[in-house]
Short mmCIF file of C-alpha atoms and ligand atoms in Angstrom, two decimals:
data_model
loop_
_atom_site.label_atom_id
_atom_site.label_comp_id
_atom_site.label_asym_id
_atom_site.label_seq_id
_atom_site.Cartn_x
_atom_site.Cartn_y
_atom_site.Cartn_z
CA SER C 1 39.54 119.96 136.21
CA ALA C 2 42.17 117.33 135.41
CA PRO C 3 42.67 114.56 137.88
CA PRO C 4 45.52 114.61 140.44
CA CYS C 5 48.86 113.72 138.86
CA THR C 6 52.50 114.08 138.72
CA LEU C 7 53.65 115.63 135.48
CA VAL C 8 57.32 114.37 135.05
CA VAL C 9 59.11 116.49 132.53
CA PHE C 10 62.22 114.99 130.98
CA GLY C 11 64.37 117.82 129.69
CA ALA C 12 63.25 120.39 132.30
CA GLY C 13 66.05 122.81 131.29
CA GLY C 14 65.20 122.66 127.64
CA ASP C 15 63.68 125.07 125.24
CA LEU C 16 60.35 123.43 124.82
CA THR C 17 59.73 123.41 128.52
CA LYS C 18 60.46 127.18 128.79
CA ARG C 19 58.62 128.30 125.57
CA LEU C 20 55.66 125.93 125.56
CA LEU C 21 55.01 123.70 128.47
CA MET C 22 55.20 126.32 131.33
CA PRO C 23 53.11 129.01 129.51
CA ALA C 24 50.57 126.25 128.66
CA LEU C 25 50.55 125.11 132.46
CA TYR C 26 50.28 128.64 133.51
CA ASN C 27 47.18 129.32 131.19
CA LEU C 28 45.64 126.14 132.42
CA ALA C 29 46.22 127.08 135.82
CA GLY C 30 44.65 130.53 135.14
CA SER C 31 41.51 128.74 133.68
CA GLY C 32 41.40 126.67 136.86
CA LEU C 33 41.69 123.44 134.85
CA LEU C 34 44.36 121.76 136.82
CA SER C 35 44.14 119.67 139.98
CA GLU C 36 45.19 121.13 143.12
CA GLU C 37 47.24 118.09 143.79
CA LEU C 38 49.40 118.47 140.54
CA ILE C 39 53.18 118.14 140.92
CA ILE C 40 55.58 119.10 138.31
CA LEU C 41 58.78 117.05 138.60
CA GLY C 42 61.48 118.50 136.35
CA LEU C 43 64.28 116.21 135.32
CA ASP C 44 67.55 117.20 133.62
CA ARG C 45 71.31 116.94 133.81
CA LEU C 46 71.69 120.68 134.87
CA ASP C 47 72.56 121.49 138.35
CA HIS C 48 69.41 122.94 139.79
CA THR C 49 67.43 122.95 142.95
CA ASP C 50 63.65 123.04 143.23
CA GLY C 51 64.02 126.84 143.94
CA SER C 52 66.66 127.68 141.20
CA TRP C 53 64.57 125.83 138.54
CA ALA C 54 61.49 127.86 139.63
CA ALA C 55 63.57 131.03 139.63
CA ALA C 56 64.93 130.32 136.10
CA LEU C 57 61.40 129.59 134.66
CA THR C 58 60.04 132.67 136.41
CA GLU C 59 62.58 134.77 134.51
CA THR C 60 61.50 133.35 131.17
CA MET C 61 57.85 133.73 131.92
CA GLU C 62 58.48 137.25 132.77
CA SER C 63 60.51 137.82 129.58
CA PHE C 64 57.31 136.82 127.67
CA THR C 65 55.82 140.19 128.77
CA HIS C 66 58.24 142.08 126.47
CA ASP C 67 58.78 139.54 123.74
CA ALA C 68 56.18 140.11 121.14
CA THR C 69 57.50 137.40 118.95
CA ALA C 70 57.34 134.60 121.46
CA GLU C 71 54.66 131.95 120.94
CA PHE C 72 53.45 133.12 124.18
CA HIS C 73 53.12 136.80 124.63
CA ALA C 74 51.57 138.08 127.76
CA ALA C 75 50.86 141.81 128.54
CA GLN C 76 51.46 140.88 132.09
CA ILE C 77 51.91 137.56 133.98
CA ASP C 78 49.16 137.06 136.43
CA PRO C 79 51.05 136.32 139.57
CA ARG C 80 48.23 134.30 141.07
CA ALA C 81 48.35 131.70 138.30
CA TRP C 82 52.04 131.57 138.02
CA ASN C 83 52.60 131.20 141.81
CA TRP C 84 50.11 128.36 141.61
CA VAL C 85 52.23 126.71 139.07
CA ARG C 86 55.56 127.73 140.62
CA SER C 87 54.65 126.25 144.01
CA ARG C 88 54.33 122.88 142.44
CA LEU C 89 57.62 122.77 140.80
CA ARG C 90 60.14 120.25 142.05
CA TYR C 91 63.38 119.44 140.38
CA LEU C 92 65.82 116.46 140.27
CA LYS C 93 69.24 116.18 138.54
CA VAL C 94 69.03 113.00 136.47
CA ASP C 95 71.15 111.38 133.74
CA PHE C 96 68.50 109.89 131.48
CA GLN C 97 71.01 107.17 130.49
CA ASP C 98 71.57 106.19 133.92
CA SER C 99 69.15 103.18 134.68
CA ALA C 100 69.88 103.51 138.38
CA ALA C 101 68.38 107.03 138.34
CA TYR C 102 64.88 105.66 137.27
CA ALA C 103 64.60 103.74 140.68
CA THR C 104 65.60 106.67 142.57
CA PHE C 105 63.15 109.15 141.15
CA GLY C 106 60.51 106.49 140.54
CA SER C 107 60.45 105.89 144.34
CA ARG C 108 58.90 109.32 144.60
CA LEU C 109 56.07 108.60 142.24
CA ARG C 110 52.68 107.64 143.51
CA GLY C 111 49.40 107.25 141.65
CA ASN C 112 48.89 109.00 138.30
CA VAL C 113 51.90 110.00 136.27
CA VAL C 114 52.34 111.51 132.96
CA PHE C 115 55.99 111.33 131.73
CA TYR C 116 56.64 114.14 129.16
CA LEU C 117 59.57 113.69 126.89
CA ALA C 118 60.61 117.18 126.05
CA VAL C 119 64.03 115.78 124.88
CA ALA C 120 65.96 115.26 121.75
CA ALA C 121 64.41 112.38 119.64
CA ARG C 122 67.36 109.96 120.23
CA PHE C 123 66.29 109.66 123.81
CA PHE C 124 62.68 108.64 123.24
CA GLY C 125 63.20 104.91 122.92
CA PRO C 126 65.77 104.49 125.60
CA ILE C 127 63.74 106.52 128.23
CA VAL C 128 60.57 104.52 127.54
CA THR C 129 62.52 101.42 127.85
CA GLN C 130 64.10 102.54 131.09
CA LEU C 131 60.71 103.68 132.46
CA GLY C 132 59.34 100.11 131.41
CA ALA C 133 62.32 98.28 133.00
CA ALA C 134 61.92 100.21 136.32
CA GLY C 135 58.43 99.16 136.54
CA LEU C 136 57.19 102.73 136.19
CA LEU C 137 54.71 102.28 133.45
CA LYS C 138 52.52 99.62 135.42
CA GLU C 139 49.04 100.81 135.88
CA GLN C 140 48.03 99.70 139.31
CA ALA C 141 44.97 100.44 141.45
CA GLY C 142 43.32 102.33 138.72
CA ALA C 143 46.23 104.98 138.47
CA PHE C 144 47.26 105.89 135.05
CA ARG C 145 50.84 106.05 133.67
CA ARG C 146 51.25 107.91 130.39
CA VAL C 147 54.13 108.87 128.19
CA VAL C 148 53.97 111.93 125.96
CA ILE C 149 56.35 111.86 123.00
CA GLU C 150 57.52 114.88 121.01
CA LYS C 151 58.44 115.18 117.49
CA PRO C 152 60.21 114.00 115.37
CA PHE C 153 58.98 110.41 115.52
CA GLY C 154 61.39 108.58 113.27
CA SER C 155 63.23 109.81 110.28
CA ASP C 156 61.80 107.46 107.77
CA LEU C 157 59.23 104.45 107.67
CA PRO C 158 61.71 101.81 108.98
CA SER C 159 62.86 104.12 112.01
CA ALA C 160 59.35 105.12 112.73
CA GLN C 161 58.44 101.36 112.75
CA ALA C 162 61.45 100.61 115.07
CA LEU C 163 60.67 103.42 117.46
CA ASN C 164 57.09 102.12 117.74
CA ARG C 165 58.22 98.64 118.40
CA GLU C 166 60.60 99.88 121.14
CA ILE C 167 58.01 102.04 122.76
CA LEU C 168 55.30 99.45 122.56
CA ALA C 169 57.58 96.70 124.11
CA ALA C 170 57.51 98.82 127.27
CA ALA C 171 54.02 100.56 127.22
CA ASP C 172 50.71 99.72 125.92
CA GLU C 173 49.35 101.90 122.95
CA HIS C 174 46.71 103.45 125.28
CA GLN C 175 49.59 104.91 127.43
CA VAL C 176 51.44 106.53 124.48
CA TYR C 177 50.53 110.21 123.59
CA ARG C 178 52.51 111.12 120.37
CA ILE C 179 52.37 114.89 119.97
CA ASP C 180 51.77 116.80 116.69
CA HIS C 181 51.37 120.25 117.90
CA PHE C 182 49.35 121.20 114.73
CA LEU C 183 46.47 119.19 116.43
CA GLY C 184 46.59 121.66 119.29
CA LYS C 185 45.73 124.62 116.96
CA GLU C 186 42.14 125.68 117.33
CA THR C 187 41.13 125.78 113.77
CA VAL C 188 42.48 122.43 113.11
CA GLN C 189 40.28 121.11 115.84
CA SER C 190 37.45 122.92 114.46
CA ILE C 191 37.69 121.25 110.99
CA LEU C 192 35.66 118.34 112.34
CA ALA C 193 32.93 120.64 113.69
CA ILE C 194 32.79 122.55 110.48
CA ARG C 195 32.69 119.44 108.22
CA PHE C 196 30.44 117.29 110.31
CA ALA C 197 28.23 119.35 112.48
CA ASN C 198 26.86 121.53 109.67
CA SER C 199 24.51 119.81 107.13
CA ILE C 200 25.60 122.11 104.21
CA PHE C 201 29.16 120.97 103.75
CA GLU C 202 29.33 117.13 104.22
CA PRO C 203 27.01 116.43 101.23
CA ILE C 204 29.38 118.27 98.82
CA TRP C 205 32.66 117.29 100.33
CA ASN C 206 33.58 114.79 97.72
CA HIS C 207 34.92 114.21 94.14
CA ALA C 208 31.59 115.14 92.43
CA HIS C 209 31.90 118.66 93.83
CA ILE C 210 35.50 119.28 94.75
CA ASP C 211 38.02 119.99 92.00
CA HIS C 212 41.09 119.78 94.21
CA VAL C 213 42.48 120.72 97.66
CA GLN C 214 45.58 122.82 98.48
CA ILE C 215 47.23 122.54 101.77
CA THR C 216 49.83 125.18 102.55
CA ALA C 217 52.14 125.68 105.51
CA ALA C 218 54.22 128.76 104.50
CA GLU C 219 56.80 130.10 106.92
CA THR C 220 58.64 133.44 107.08
CA VAL C 221 61.26 132.19 109.50
CA GLY C 222 64.50 130.34 108.18
CA VAL C 223 66.24 127.52 109.68
CA GLU C 224 67.60 129.86 112.41
CA GLN C 225 69.95 128.16 114.94
CA ARG C 226 68.66 124.75 114.08
CA GLY C 227 70.98 123.93 111.34
CA ALA C 228 72.45 120.70 113.03
CA PHE C 229 68.94 119.33 113.32
CA TYR C 230 67.70 120.55 110.06
CA GLU C 231 70.48 119.34 107.77
CA PRO C 232 69.72 115.72 107.99
CA THR C 233 65.92 116.46 108.30
CA GLY C 234 64.86 119.01 105.62
CA ALA C 235 61.39 120.27 104.96
CA LEU C 236 59.84 116.93 103.80
CA ARG C 237 60.67 115.07 107.15
CA ASP C 238 60.10 118.10 109.32
CA MET C 239 56.68 119.02 107.99
CA VAL C 240 54.91 116.60 105.60
CA PRO C 241 54.25 113.13 106.97
CA ASN C 242 53.39 114.69 110.50
CA HIS C 243 51.93 118.09 110.46
CA MET C 244 50.77 118.35 106.82
CA PHE C 245 49.28 114.86 107.02
CA GLN C 246 47.38 115.67 110.11
CA LEU C 247 45.84 118.72 108.17
CA LEU C 248 45.15 116.17 105.38
CA CYS C 249 43.54 113.65 107.61
CA MET C 250 41.28 116.35 109.18
CA ALA C 251 40.23 117.68 105.83
CA ALA C 252 39.71 114.43 104.20
CA MET C 253 38.84 111.67 106.55
CA GLU C 254 35.63 109.94 106.58
CA LEU C 255 32.90 110.72 109.23
CA PRO C 256 34.02 108.79 112.44
CA GLU C 257 31.38 106.70 114.06
CA THR C 258 31.69 108.60 117.37
CA LEU C 259 33.88 111.29 118.75
CA GLN C 260 35.69 108.86 120.83
CA ALA C 261 39.35 108.87 120.58
CA GLU C 262 39.73 105.61 118.90
CA ALA C 263 36.98 106.18 116.34
CA VAL C 264 38.48 109.52 115.30
CA ARG C 265 42.06 108.00 115.22
CA SER C 266 40.78 105.11 113.20
CA ALA C 267 39.09 107.29 110.63
CA LYS C 268 42.42 109.31 110.33
CA ALA C 269 44.63 106.34 109.99
CA ARG C 270 42.36 104.75 107.32
CA LEU C 271 42.61 108.12 105.45
CA ALA C 272 46.42 108.24 105.80
CA GLU C 273 46.72 104.60 104.71
CA ALA C 274 44.67 105.52 101.54
CA VAL C 275 47.26 107.98 100.42
CA LEU C 276 49.03 106.45 97.55
CA PRO C 277 52.79 106.49 97.74
CA ILE C 278 53.99 109.80 96.40
CA GLN C 279 56.20 109.67 93.23
CA PRO C 280 59.14 111.73 92.69
CA GLU C 281 57.60 113.12 89.52
CA ASP C 282 54.87 114.51 91.65
CA ALA C 283 57.03 116.41 93.95
CA VAL C 284 59.32 119.43 93.91
CA ARG C 285 62.12 120.43 96.55
CA GLY C 286 63.60 123.79 96.96
CA GLN C 287 66.27 125.46 98.87
CA TYR C 288 66.38 129.11 99.72
CA THR C 289 68.98 131.56 98.50
CA ALA C 290 69.73 134.95 99.90
CA GLY C 291 66.75 137.36 99.88
CA ARG C 292 64.57 139.60 101.59
CA VAL C 293 61.92 138.53 103.95
CA LEU C 294 59.45 141.01 105.75
CA GLY C 295 61.80 143.84 105.02
CA GLN C 296 64.94 142.16 106.27
CA ASP C 297 67.98 140.80 104.30
CA VAL C 298 68.53 137.28 105.00
CA ARG C 299 71.32 134.82 104.04
CA ALA C 300 71.19 131.76 101.92
CA TYR C 301 70.40 128.26 103.53
CA ARG C 302 73.89 127.26 102.68
CA GLU C 303 75.28 130.14 104.67
CA GLU C 304 73.34 129.42 107.82
CA PRO C 305 75.31 128.10 110.92
CA ARG C 306 75.99 124.39 111.01
CA VAL C 307 74.88 123.96 107.42
CA ALA C 308 77.20 122.48 104.78
CA PRO C 309 78.24 125.02 102.15
CA ASP C 310 77.16 122.55 99.36
CA SER C 311 74.14 121.21 101.32
CA ARG C 312 71.35 119.54 99.26
CA THR C 313 68.80 119.76 102.11
CA GLU C 314 65.44 121.00 100.95
CA THR C 315 63.89 124.03 102.70
CA TYR C 316 60.72 123.75 100.67
CA VAL C 317 58.45 120.95 99.36
CA ALA C 318 55.47 120.90 96.91
CA LEU C 319 53.71 117.80 96.06
CA ARG C 320 50.67 116.26 94.60
CA LEU C 321 49.07 113.18 96.11
CA ALA C 322 46.07 111.04 95.59
CA VAL C 323 43.67 109.64 98.17
CA ASP C 324 42.51 106.17 97.05
CA THR C 325 38.94 106.34 98.46
CA PRO C 326 35.55 106.41 96.61
CA ARG C 327 35.08 109.90 98.19
CA TRP C 328 38.21 111.35 96.65
CA ALA C 329 38.43 109.55 93.28
CA GLY C 330 40.36 111.74 90.81
CA VAL C 331 40.81 114.66 93.31
CA PRO C 332 44.33 115.92 93.59
CA PHE C 333 45.71 117.24 96.81
CA TYR C 334 48.42 119.64 96.53
CA LEU C 335 50.70 120.25 99.53
CA ARG C 336 53.37 122.85 99.88
CA THR C 337 55.54 123.99 102.69
CA GLY C 338 58.73 125.95 103.00
CA LYS C 339 60.89 128.27 105.13
CA TYR C 340 61.66 132.06 104.33
CA LEU C 341 58.51 132.55 102.05
CA ALA C 342 56.83 135.79 101.32
CA THR C 343 54.31 135.30 104.05
CA ARG C 344 53.30 133.25 107.08
CA HIS C 345 50.14 131.34 105.98
CA THR C 346 48.87 127.88 107.02
CA GLU C 347 45.67 126.82 105.45
CA ILE C 348 43.54 124.16 103.74
CA ALA C 349 41.88 125.57 100.67
CA VAL C 350 39.12 123.51 99.09
CA GLN C 351 38.44 124.51 95.54
CA PHE C 352 34.98 123.42 94.22
CA LYS C 353 34.13 122.59 90.68
CA PRO C 354 32.31 125.08 88.45
CA SER C 355 28.67 125.05 88.30
CA PRO C 356 27.74 121.94 86.00
CA HIS C 357 25.37 123.89 83.74
CA HIS C 358 26.37 126.93 81.56
CA LEU C 359 23.68 129.36 82.34
CA PHE C 360 26.45 131.62 83.35
CA ALA C 361 28.91 131.30 80.53
CA GLY C 362 32.34 132.44 81.76
CA ALA C 363 31.63 131.72 85.38
CA ALA C 364 35.03 130.92 86.80
CA GLY C 365 33.72 128.47 89.39
CA SER C 366 34.90 130.64 92.16
CA ASN C 367 33.58 128.48 95.05
CA LEU C 368 36.50 128.13 97.43
CA MET C 369 36.44 127.33 101.14
CA ARG C 370 39.62 128.33 103.15
CA LEU C 371 40.11 126.88 106.51
CA GLN C 372 42.65 129.30 107.88
CA ILE C 373 44.88 128.02 110.65
CA ASP C 374 47.82 130.53 111.05
CA PRO C 375 48.12 133.48 111.45
CA GLU C 376 44.43 134.16 110.78
CA GLN C 377 42.21 131.62 112.44
CA GLY C 378 38.86 131.29 110.80
CA ALA C 379 37.20 130.31 107.52
CA GLU C 380 36.30 131.93 104.33
CA LEU C 381 33.80 130.96 101.55
CA ARG C 382 33.90 132.58 98.25
CA PHE C 383 31.11 132.60 95.80
CA ASP C 384 29.76 134.44 92.67
CA VAL C 385 27.22 137.20 92.82
CA LYS C 386 25.78 139.50 90.37
CA VAL C 387 27.56 142.80 89.82
CA PRO C 388 25.18 145.76 90.40
CA GLY C 389 24.13 147.31 87.11
CA PRO C 390 21.92 146.67 84.21
CA GLU C 391 23.90 143.80 82.78
CA MET C 392 24.21 140.37 84.27
CA ARG C 393 27.86 140.18 85.18
CA LEU C 394 29.29 138.05 87.80
CA GLY C 395 31.68 139.17 90.60
CA CYS C 396 33.31 137.37 93.44
CA ALA C 397 32.26 137.77 97.02
CA THR C 398 33.67 136.36 100.19
CA MET C 399 32.05 135.54 103.54
CA ALA C 400 34.67 135.51 106.27
CA PHE C 401 34.67 134.35 109.86
CA ARG C 402 37.38 135.13 112.21
CA TYR C 403 37.69 133.28 115.52
CA GLY C 404 38.84 136.24 117.60
CA ASP C 405 35.77 138.37 116.35
CA ILE C 406 33.28 135.96 117.86
CA PHE C 407 35.16 133.90 120.58
CA PRO C 408 37.64 136.31 122.38
CA GLN C 409 40.23 134.18 124.08
CA ARG C 410 43.31 134.63 126.08
CA PRO C 411 46.48 134.04 124.15
CA TYR C 412 47.08 130.30 124.07
CA VAL C 413 50.32 128.71 123.03
CA GLY C 414 48.58 125.65 121.45
CA TYR C 415 49.99 123.16 124.10
CA GLU C 416 47.13 123.81 126.56
CA THR C 417 44.52 121.35 125.11
CA LEU C 418 47.28 118.73 124.48
CA LEU C 419 48.58 118.95 128.09
CA TYR C 420 45.03 118.88 129.50
CA ASP C 421 43.98 115.95 127.24
CA CYS C 422 46.85 113.72 128.25
CA MET C 423 46.02 114.39 132.00
CA VAL C 424 42.31 113.55 131.44
CA GLY C 425 43.19 110.66 129.05
CA ASP C 426 41.63 111.78 125.88
CA ALA C 427 43.94 110.79 123.12
CA THR C 428 41.84 112.10 120.18
CA LEU C 429 44.47 114.78 119.35
CA PHE C 430 47.48 112.38 119.58
CA GLN C 431 48.75 110.32 116.79
CA ARG C 432 48.50 106.60 116.93
CA ALA C 433 51.24 104.36 115.69
CA ASP C 434 49.37 103.28 112.53
CA ASN C 435 48.81 106.90 111.66
CA ILE C 436 52.37 107.79 112.04
CA GLU C 437 53.54 104.92 110.05
CA ALA C 438 51.00 105.57 107.18
CA GLY C 439 52.48 109.14 106.83
CA TRP C 440 55.99 107.85 106.49
CA ALA C 441 55.02 105.13 104.06
CA ALA C 442 53.39 107.70 101.81
CA VAL C 443 56.56 109.78 101.54
CA GLN C 444 59.04 107.01 101.64
CA PRO C 445 59.61 107.06 97.69
CA LEU C 446 60.61 110.71 98.00
CA LEU C 447 63.00 109.91 100.79
CA ASP C 448 64.49 107.25 98.67
CA ALA C 449 64.68 109.37 95.49
CA TRP C 450 65.93 112.40 97.26
CA ARG C 451 69.11 110.70 98.42
CA SER C 452 70.52 112.01 95.28
CA GLY C 453 69.91 115.04 93.07
CA GLU C 454 69.70 118.69 93.99
CA PRO C 455 66.94 120.93 95.19
CA GLU C 456 65.78 123.87 93.08
CA PHE C 457 66.80 127.20 94.42
CA TYR C 458 64.30 129.88 95.26
CA ALA C 459 65.07 133.37 96.74
CA ALA C 460 64.19 133.90 100.26
CA GLY C 461 61.01 136.06 100.53
CA SER C 462 59.60 134.66 97.12
CA THR C 463 56.66 132.20 96.85
CA GLY C 464 58.99 129.12 96.34
CA PRO C 465 60.82 127.53 93.30
CA ALA C 466 59.41 127.89 89.76
CA GLY C 467 59.03 123.98 89.74
CA ALA C 468 56.15 124.31 92.29
CA ASP C 469 54.10 126.39 89.84
CA ALA C 470 54.88 123.96 87.11
CA LEU C 471 53.72 121.11 89.13
CA LEU C 472 50.18 122.57 89.22
CA GLY C 473 50.45 124.05 85.90
CA ARG C 474 50.79 120.74 84.38
CA ASP C 475 47.33 119.99 85.60
CA GLY C 476 45.96 123.28 84.47
CA ARG C 477 45.80 124.69 87.91
CA SER C 478 47.73 127.15 90.00
CA TRP C 479 48.58 127.82 93.58
CA LEU C 480 46.39 130.36 95.49
CA PRO C 481 48.50 133.46 96.03
CA LEU C 482 50.37 133.46 99.33
CA ALA C 483 48.53 136.30 100.66
C1 BG6 O 501 57.84 122.32 113.75
C2 BG6 O 501 59.03 122.24 112.91
O1 BG6 O 501 57.59 121.01 114.03
O2 BG6 O 501 56.91 123.01 113.26
C3 BG6 O 501 59.45 123.63 112.51
O3 BG6 O 501 60.10 121.44 113.36
C4 BG6 O 501 58.38 124.52 112.09
O4 BG6 O 501 60.62 123.60 111.47
C5 BG6 O 501 57.12 124.31 113.03
O5 BG6 O 501 58.80 125.81 111.99
C6 BG6 O 501 56.08 125.07 112.44
O6 BG6 O 501 55.10 125.22 113.36
P1 BG6 O 501 54.12 126.38 113.56
O7 BG6 O 501 53.17 126.16 114.62
O8 BG6 O 501 54.90 127.57 113.81
O9 BG6 O 501 53.39 126.65 112.18
#
């Protein structure tokens, strides 16, 4: 189990704490992975006592038993595991901007501490600076002090660089755990195993055999109540340099020398740095208009709460990028993500080239490997077979693997591994400063270009704007159907 520590949660009254951190701690407690000496110290500006904070969290935990749409849906909360967490909850009312407060709660901290910043992004830099100034990040007598930072990390390359500078002035890189929750998803973590633990994939995982790669993160949710956040953000900033680039790195990185965090993170950073800056002519932005999603009528983005009626913010992005390494010479990577699309579907699809000899004239080259992340979790491999009958005709067959069929698991929210890893000090699934900055550097030309111009409209519930199809059509290719 994890070593003894105090988990200090900044933003104890916030949504992330309720929806993800507490269910994740509960699941970890249920699996016996936490230290008996764990203390969870919640900090926020709200008036709470230890007891009233615990009571509020108990209520939300219980609501998950009848909310099938929550990230965490439990048929029943196991009272033993929840009481275990509950008995360790402590609360302090703190104003994060008040430097005197840091000395006050800091005096309660001994030994190992993980500071979890479940707060709005504007507080990341100031909180880390204050923690540093109060001496709370000093690692003494073998005890660790770590800071977990949520997303969004910057809003462009200069702001991400400035935030890294600010954080690294107070903490050492080894103390900083930058979260990208896509790395907490099981199949994302499995990509390394699939690619490198099997001898049949790695030899063909390159430009000699791969025609192109499609990475999709299609959502059926709209912007919901997040208009104020989403308006200055848009789909590009929200999804591409972070989540989609993490998928890209996992799918395309070179073999790391070891599975140690630094080796894996260096391999990923090298890949991200090899992405050529994406040019505006290689990208398409879209914005949803009213439509029907999963049988429900939904309004246009411009009519969403706290969204400008003439907003130019994109809710969809498709782009083509190139990775400038010998492995990927000439192989395009196509990325697309959007809100209110026809289906929820996150995957990496690797399209192999057709067979080089023409024994089977007309063979379409159907070899396709799909690494499925959400909502299915698994992998599929498509290949040609002979259609039964007297003639030699080809048909397409698919081998499919579903995680749940082979490895039944309790419902995880995706934060369990990440929380556990920052307690045990494994930074493999966290983003290093160079990786984050490389993501922003690659999309910076689009951020610059998209200060003007308009997104293309697409109907909510469709597969995205026509321009996205044209982007691939230009290369004689098409998107896989959003199935
Ligand atoms: C978040 C974005 O980081 O990721 C959201 O801010 C997006 O806009 C979400 O909906 C997607 O995550 P997931 O795990 O639901 O695919």
